[in-house]
Amino acid sequence: MEAGVATKKSRIETSHGILAVRETDGAGIPVLMIHGNSSCGEVFRNQFDGRIGRDFHLIAIDLPGHGESDDALDPDRTYNMPGYADAFTEAMLKLGHERAAIFGWSLGGHIGLEMIGLYKGMLGLMITGTPPVSAADLGKGFLPSPHMGLAGKEHFSPEDIDAYARSTCGEPYDQLLYDAVKRTDGRARKLMLGKFAEGVGRDQSRIILGDTPPIAVFNGADEPFVNVAFVDTIPFSNLWEGRKHVIDKSGHAPFWDSPDRFDPVFDRFLKSLEGEWRKG
């Protein structure tokens, strides 16, 4: 851990349920970090414990039904991308963060895209492991894999838990990944993926062509679940630095498997937004 990085935990009541929050005391721009399916905010520990956490005010909220958050009060309302986006918008405003940058990983990136226009103070969005596709183009955005079969499965066997935990982040494997999958409310997986396939929520391929804050795209070249080549062809109206960022020898979670190469780009992205943030 970087010297001087302090993290506090809290719980906040929302209309979707009580949510668990982690925050650093960094003095820079607030940054909401949204984790993926069957994970938790602790997956961002490399950033929380390092220079990123020292320099910026990182905020990780466990999704309803995940991590240390409570299960959703109304699963049908909450366990889908628009529901999660509403929950996190409500939480950020209750925490007093009317303006912030957002980083979304995998499902978290889809939630971040849903928050465009809903969370009025979004200064910028970085997504990784997130193909911004419509329900009709799911087959183009994602690669076929056993992982995708598990992503929407409600009841996990111990073998399913282990397989999902090992596949999402890759190396280095850590017990926290297993524990996060085991804890997740299985209804969250089933309802989220089912509703996404049904077209619940906005067409994300159209969101990115509209009036958006700067959107940064960062992927690992060895991404096992997302078709990075397809993502590279997708147009954005406001693509940060005018290009997508891809690093080799990295998979679905570059912030986890390659923080030494992810963090400098993340730092540059956040610093590019600070001028707008400081204007108030």
CSV table of C-alpha atoms in Angstrom, one decimal:
chain,number,residue,atom,x,y,z
A,1,MET,CA,0.0,0.0,0.0
A,2,GLU,CA,1.2,3.5,-0.9
A,3,ALA,CA,2.1,5.6,2.2
A,4,GLY,CA,-0.7,7.9,3.1
A,5,VAL,CA,-3.6,5.9,1.5
A,6,ALA,CA,-6.5,5.6,3.9
A,7,THR,CA,-9.6,3.7,3.0
A,8,LYS,CA,-12.9,4.0,4.9
A,9,LYS,CA,-15.9,1.7,4.7
A,10,SER,CA,-19.6,2.7,5.1
A,11,ARG,CA,-23.1,1.5,4.4
A,12,ILE,CA,-25.7,3.6,2.7
A,13,GLU,CA,-29.4,3.1,2.5
A,14,THR,CA,-31.0,3.3,-1.0
A,15,SER,CA,-34.4,2.4,-2.4
A,16,HIS,CA,-32.7,-0.7,-3.9
A,17,GLY,CA,-31.3,-1.9,-0.5
A,18,ILE,CA,-28.4,-1.1,1.7
A,19,LEU,CA,-25.1,-0.8,-0.2
A,20,ALA,CA,-21.5,-1.2,1.0
A,21,VAL,CA,-19.1,1.6,0.1
A,22,ARG,CA,-15.3,1.8,0.1
A,23,GLU,CA,-13.6,5.2,-0.4
A,24,THR,CA,-10.0,6.5,-0.3
A,25,ASP,CA,-9.1,9.9,1.0
A,26,GLY,CA,-7.4,11.0,-2.2
A,27,ALA,CA,-7.9,14.7,-2.8
A,28,GLY,CA,-8.3,14.5,-6.6
A,29,ILE,CA,-11.4,13.9,-8.7
A,30,PRO,CA,-14.0,11.5,-7.3
A,31,VAL,CA,-13.9,8.2,-9.3
A,32,LEU,CA,-16.8,5.6,-9.0
A,33,MET,CA,-15.4,2.2,-9.8
A,34,ILE,CA,-18.1,-0.4,-10.8
A,35,HIS,CA,-17.2,-4.1,-10.6
A,36,GLY,CA,-18.5,-6.9,-12.7
A,37,ASN,CA,-20.9,-9.8,-12.4
A,38,SER,CA,-20.5,-11.9,-9.3
A,39,SER,CA,-17.5,-9.8,-8.0
A,40,CYS,CA,-17.2,-6.9,-5.5
A,41,GLY,CA,-15.5,-3.6,-5.0
A,42,GLU,CA,-12.5,-5.2,-3.4
A,43,VAL,CA,-11.3,-6.4,-6.8
A,44,PHE,CA,-10.0,-2.9,-7.3
A,45,ARG,CA,-7.5,-3.2,-4.5
A,46,ASN,CA,-4.5,-2.6,-6.7
A,47,GLN,CA,-5.8,0.8,-7.4
A,48,PHE,CA,-7.1,1.5,-3.9
A,49,ASP,CA,-3.8,0.6,-2.3
A,50,GLY,CA,-1.5,2.3,-4.8
A,51,ARG,CA,-0.8,5.8,-6.2
A,52,ILE,CA,-4.2,6.0,-8.0
A,53,GLY,CA,-5.9,5.7,-4.6
A,54,ARG,CA,-3.6,8.2,-3.1
A,55,ASP,CA,-4.1,10.8,-5.8
A,56,PHE,CA,-7.8,10.4,-6.5
A,57,HIS,CA,-10.9,9.9,-4.4
A,58,LEU,CA,-11.8,6.3,-5.4
A,59,ILE,CA,-15.3,5.1,-4.5
A,60,ALA,CA,-16.2,1.4,-5.0
A,61,ILE,CA,-19.8,0.4,-4.2
A,62,ASP,CA,-20.7,-3.3,-4.1
A,63,LEU,CA,-23.7,-4.0,-6.4
A,64,PRO,CA,-26.9,-5.1,-4.7
A,65,GLY,CA,-26.7,-8.8,-4.2
A,66,HIS,CA,-22.9,-8.7,-4.3
A,67,GLY,CA,-20.0,-8.3,-1.8
A,68,GLU,CA,-20.9,-6.7,1.5
A,69,SER,CA,-24.1,-5.1,0.1
A,70,ASP,CA,-27.5,-6.5,0.9
A,71,ASP,CA,-29.6,-8.4,-1.6
A,72,ALA,CA,-32.0,-6.3,-3.6
A,73,LEU,CA,-35.2,-5.4,-1.9
A,74,ASP,CA,-37.0,-5.9,-5.3
A,75,PRO,CA,-34.8,-8.3,-7.4
A,76,ASP,CA,-36.9,-7.8,-10.6
A,77,ARG,CA,-36.5,-4.0,-10.3
A,78,THR,CA,-32.8,-3.9,-9.4
A,79,TYR,CA,-31.0,-6.9,-11.0
A,80,ASN,CA,-30.7,-5.5,-14.5
A,81,MET,CA,-28.5,-2.8,-16.0
A,82,PRO,CA,-31.0,0.1,-15.7
A,83,GLY,CA,-31.7,-1.0,-12.1
A,84,TYR,CA,-28.1,-1.0,-11.2
A,85,ALA,CA,-27.5,2.3,-12.9
A,86,ASP,CA,-30.4,3.8,-10.9
A,87,ALA,CA,-29.1,2.4,-7.6
A,88,PHE,CA,-25.6,3.7,-8.2
A,89,THR,CA,-26.8,7.2,-9.3
A,90,GLU,CA,-28.9,7.3,-6.1
A,91,ALA,CA,-26.0,6.2,-4.0
A,92,MET,CA,-23.5,8.7,-5.5
A,93,LEU,CA,-25.9,11.6,-4.9
A,94,LYS,CA,-26.6,10.4,-1.3
A,95,LEU,CA,-22.8,10.3,-0.8
A,96,GLY,CA,-22.6,13.9,-1.9
A,97,HIS,CA,-20.8,13.2,-5.2
A,98,GLU,CA,-22.7,15.2,-7.7
A,99,ARG,CA,-19.8,15.1,-10.2
A,100,ALA,CA,-17.4,12.2,-10.8
A,101,ALA,CA,-15.5,10.1,-13.3
A,102,ILE,CA,-16.6,6.5,-13.7
A,103,PHE,CA,-14.6,3.3,-14.4
A,104,GLY,CA,-16.7,0.2,-15.3
A,105,TRP,CA,-15.4,-3.3,-15.7
A,106,SER,CA,-17.4,-5.9,-17.6
A,107,LEU,CA,-21.0,-5.6,-16.3
A,108,GLY,CA,-19.8,-2.4,-14.6
A,109,GLY,CA,-19.0,-0.9,-17.9
A,110,HIS,CA,-22.5,-1.6,-19.2
A,111,ILE,CA,-23.9,0.0,-16.0
A,112,GLY,CA,-21.6,3.0,-16.6
A,113,LEU,CA,-23.0,3.4,-20.1
A,114,GLU,CA,-26.6,3.2,-18.7
A,115,MET,CA,-25.7,6.0,-16.3
A,116,ILE,CA,-24.9,8.4,-19.1
A,117,GLY,CA,-27.7,11.0,-19.0
A,118,LEU,CA,-29.0,9.5,-15.7
A,119,TYR,CA,-26.1,10.6,-13.6
A,120,LYS,CA,-25.9,14.2,-14.8
A,121,GLY,CA,-22.5,14.8,-13.2
A,122,MET,CA,-20.5,12.1,-15.1
A,123,LEU,CA,-17.3,13.8,-16.3
A,124,GLY,CA,-15.9,10.8,-18.2
A,125,LEU,CA,-16.2,7.0,-18.4
A,126,MET,CA,-13.6,4.4,-18.9
A,127,ILE,CA,-14.8,0.9,-19.8
A,128,THR,CA,-12.9,-2.4,-19.9
A,129,GLY,CA,-14.2,-5.9,-20.8
A,130,THR,CA,-17.4,-4.2,-22.0
A,131,PRO,CA,-18.6,-4.4,-25.6
A,132,PRO,CA,-21.2,-1.6,-26.1
A,133,VAL,CA,-23.7,-3.6,-28.1
A,134,SER,CA,-27.4,-3.9,-28.5
A,135,ALA,CA,-29.2,-7.1,-27.4
A,136,ALA,CA,-29.3,-8.1,-31.1
A,137,ASP,CA,-25.5,-8.0,-31.4
A,138,LEU,CA,-24.6,-10.0,-28.3
A,139,GLY,CA,-23.2,-12.7,-30.5
A,140,LYS,CA,-20.8,-10.2,-32.1
A,141,GLY,CA,-19.6,-8.5,-29.0
A,142,PHE,CA,-18.9,-11.7,-26.9
A,143,LEU,CA,-16.9,-14.8,-27.7
A,144,PRO,CA,-18.5,-18.2,-27.0
A,145,SER,CA,-17.1,-19.7,-23.9
A,146,PRO,CA,-18.3,-21.9,-20.9
A,147,HIS,CA,-18.0,-18.6,-18.8
A,148,MET,CA,-20.9,-17.1,-20.7
A,149,GLY,CA,-23.1,-20.1,-19.8
A,150,LEU,CA,-22.3,-19.5,-16.1
A,151,ALA,CA,-22.9,-15.7,-16.3
A,152,GLY,CA,-26.6,-16.1,-16.2
A,153,LYS,CA,-26.9,-19.3,-14.1
A,154,GLU,CA,-28.7,-18.9,-10.8
A,155,HIS,CA,-27.5,-21.8,-8.8
A,156,PHE,CA,-23.8,-22.5,-8.7
A,157,SER,CA,-22.1,-25.8,-7.7
A,158,PRO,CA,-18.7,-25.5,-5.9
A,159,GLU,CA,-17.1,-26.4,-9.2
A,160,ASP,CA,-19.1,-23.5,-10.9
A,161,ILE,CA,-17.9,-21.1,-8.3
A,162,ASP,CA,-14.3,-22.1,-8.7
A,163,ALA,CA,-14.5,-22.0,-12.5
A,164,TYR,CA,-16.2,-18.6,-12.6
A,165,ALA,CA,-13.8,-17.1,-10.1
A,166,ARG,CA,-10.7,-18.3,-12.0
A,167,SER,CA,-12.0,-17.2,-15.4
A,168,THR,CA,-13.1,-13.6,-14.7
A,169,CYS,CA,-9.8,-12.1,-13.5
A,170,GLY,CA,-7.2,-14.6,-14.5
A,171,GLU,CA,-3.9,-14.6,-12.7
A,172,PRO,CA,-3.0,-14.0,-10.0
A,173,TYR,CA,-5.8,-16.1,-8.5
A,174,ASP,CA,-7.0,-15.0,-5.0
A,175,GLN,CA,-9.4,-16.3,-2.5
A,176,LEU,CA,-11.4,-13.1,-2.6
A,177,LEU,CA,-12.5,-13.9,-6.1
A,178,TYR,CA,-13.9,-17.2,-5.0
A,179,ASP,CA,-15.6,-15.6,-2.0
A,180,ALA,CA,-17.2,-12.9,-4.1
A,181,VAL,CA,-18.7,-15.4,-6.5
A,182,LYS,CA,-19.9,-17.6,-3.6
A,183,ARG,CA,-21.6,-14.7,-1.9
A,184,THR,CA,-23.5,-13.3,-5.0
A,185,ASP,CA,-27.2,-13.6,-5.0
A,186,GLY,CA,-27.8,-16.1,-7.9
A,187,ARG,CA,-30.9,-14.2,-8.9
A,188,ALA,CA,-28.7,-11.3,-9.9
A,189,ARG,CA,-27.0,-13.4,-12.6
A,190,LYS,CA,-30.2,-14.9,-13.9
A,191,LEU,CA,-32.2,-11.8,-14.0
A,192,MET,CA,-29.4,-9.5,-15.3
A,193,LEU,CA,-28.5,-11.7,-18.3
A,194,GLY,CA,-32.0,-12.6,-19.1
A,195,LYS,CA,-33.2,-9.0,-19.2
A,196,PHE,CA,-30.1,-7.9,-21.2
A,197,ALA,CA,-30.9,-10.6,-23.8
A,198,GLU,CA,-34.5,-9.4,-23.9
A,199,GLY,CA,-33.4,-5.9,-24.6
A,200,VAL,CA,-34.2,-4.3,-21.2
A,201,GLY,CA,-32.3,-1.1,-21.0
A,202,ARG,CA,-31.0,1.3,-23.7
A,203,ASP,CA,-29.3,0.3,-26.9
A,204,GLN,CA,-25.7,0.9,-25.8
A,205,SER,CA,-24.4,1.0,-29.4
A,206,ARG,CA,-26.6,4.1,-29.8
A,207,ILE,CA,-25.7,5.6,-26.5
A,208,ILE,CA,-22.0,5.9,-27.5
A,209,LEU,CA,-23.0,7.8,-30.7
A,210,GLY,CA,-24.9,10.4,-28.8
A,211,ASP,CA,-24.0,13.3,-26.5
A,212,THR,CA,-21.6,11.7,-24.1
A,213,PRO,CA,-18.7,12.7,-21.9
A,214,PRO,CA,-15.3,11.4,-23.0
A,215,ILE,CA,-15.3,7.6,-23.1
A,216,ALA,CA,-12.0,5.7,-22.8
A,217,VAL,CA,-11.9,2.1,-24.0
A,218,PHE,CA,-9.2,-0.1,-22.5
A,219,ASN,CA,-8.9,-3.9,-23.2
A,220,GLY,CA,-6.5,-6.8,-22.8
A,221,ALA,CA,-5.5,-8.3,-26.1
A,222,ASP,CA,-5.9,-11.8,-24.6
A,223,GLU,CA,-9.5,-11.0,-23.6
A,224,PRO,CA,-11.2,-14.5,-23.3
A,225,PHE,CA,-14.9,-13.3,-23.4
A,226,VAL,CA,-15.1,-10.1,-25.4
A,227,ASN,CA,-14.5,-9.8,-29.1
A,228,VAL,CA,-11.8,-7.1,-29.0
A,229,ALA,CA,-11.5,-7.0,-32.8
A,230,PHE,CA,-15.3,-6.2,-33.0
A,231,VAL,CA,-15.0,-3.6,-30.3
A,232,ASP,CA,-12.2,-2.0,-32.3
A,233,THR,CA,-14.7,-1.4,-35.2
A,234,ILE,CA,-17.4,0.3,-33.1
A,235,PRO,CA,-17.6,4.1,-33.5
A,236,PHE,CA,-17.9,6.5,-30.6
A,237,SER,CA,-18.9,10.1,-30.7
A,238,ASN,CA,-16.4,11.2,-28.0
A,239,LEU,CA,-13.6,8.6,-27.8
A,240,TRP,CA,-10.9,9.6,-25.4
A,241,GLU,CA,-7.6,10.2,-27.2
A,242,GLY,CA,-9.3,9.2,-30.5
A,243,ARG,CA,-8.4,5.6,-30.1
A,244,LYS,CA,-9.1,2.4,-28.2
A,245,HIS,CA,-6.3,1.2,-25.9
A,246,VAL,CA,-5.3,-2.5,-26.0
A,247,ILE,CA,-2.4,-4.0,-24.1
A,248,ASP,CA,-0.8,-7.4,-24.8
A,249,LYS,CA,-0.5,-10.3,-22.3
A,250,SER,CA,-3.6,-9.1,-20.5
A,251,GLY,CA,-7.1,-10.6,-20.3
A,252,HIS,CA,-10.6,-9.6,-19.1
A,253,ALA,CA,-9.3,-7.5,-16.1
A,254,PRO,CA,-6.2,-5.5,-17.0
A,255,PHE,CA,-6.5,-3.5,-13.7
A,256,TRP,CA,-6.0,-6.8,-11.9
A,257,ASP,CA,-3.6,-8.7,-14.1
A,258,SER,CA,-1.5,-5.8,-15.3
A,259,PRO,CA,-1.8,-2.8,-12.9
A,260,ASP,CA,1.7,-1.6,-13.9
A,261,ARG,CA,0.4,-0.9,-17.4
A,262,PHE,CA,-3.2,-0.1,-16.7
A,263,ASP,CA,-2.6,2.5,-13.9
A,264,PRO,CA,-0.6,4.9,-16.0
A,265,VAL,CA,-3.3,5.1,-18.7
A,266,PHE,CA,-6.0,5.4,-16.0
A,267,ASP,CA,-4.0,8.1,-14.3
A,268,ARG,CA,-3.7,10.1,-17.6
A,269,PHE,CA,-7.5,9.7,-18.2
A,270,LEU,CA,-8.4,11.0,-14.8
A,271,LYS,CA,-6.0,13.9,-15.0
A,272,SER,CA,-7.5,14.9,-18.3
A,273,LEU,CA,-10.9,15.3,-16.5
A,274,GLU,CA,-9.7,17.2,-13.5
A,275,GLY,CA,-9.7,20.6,-15.2
A,276,GLU,CA,-13.5,20.3,-15.8
A,277,TRP,CA,-14.0,18.9,-12.3
A,278,ARG,CA,-12.2,21.9,-10.7
A,279,LYS,CA,-14.4,24.3,-12.5
A,280,GLY,CA,-17.2,23.2,-10.1
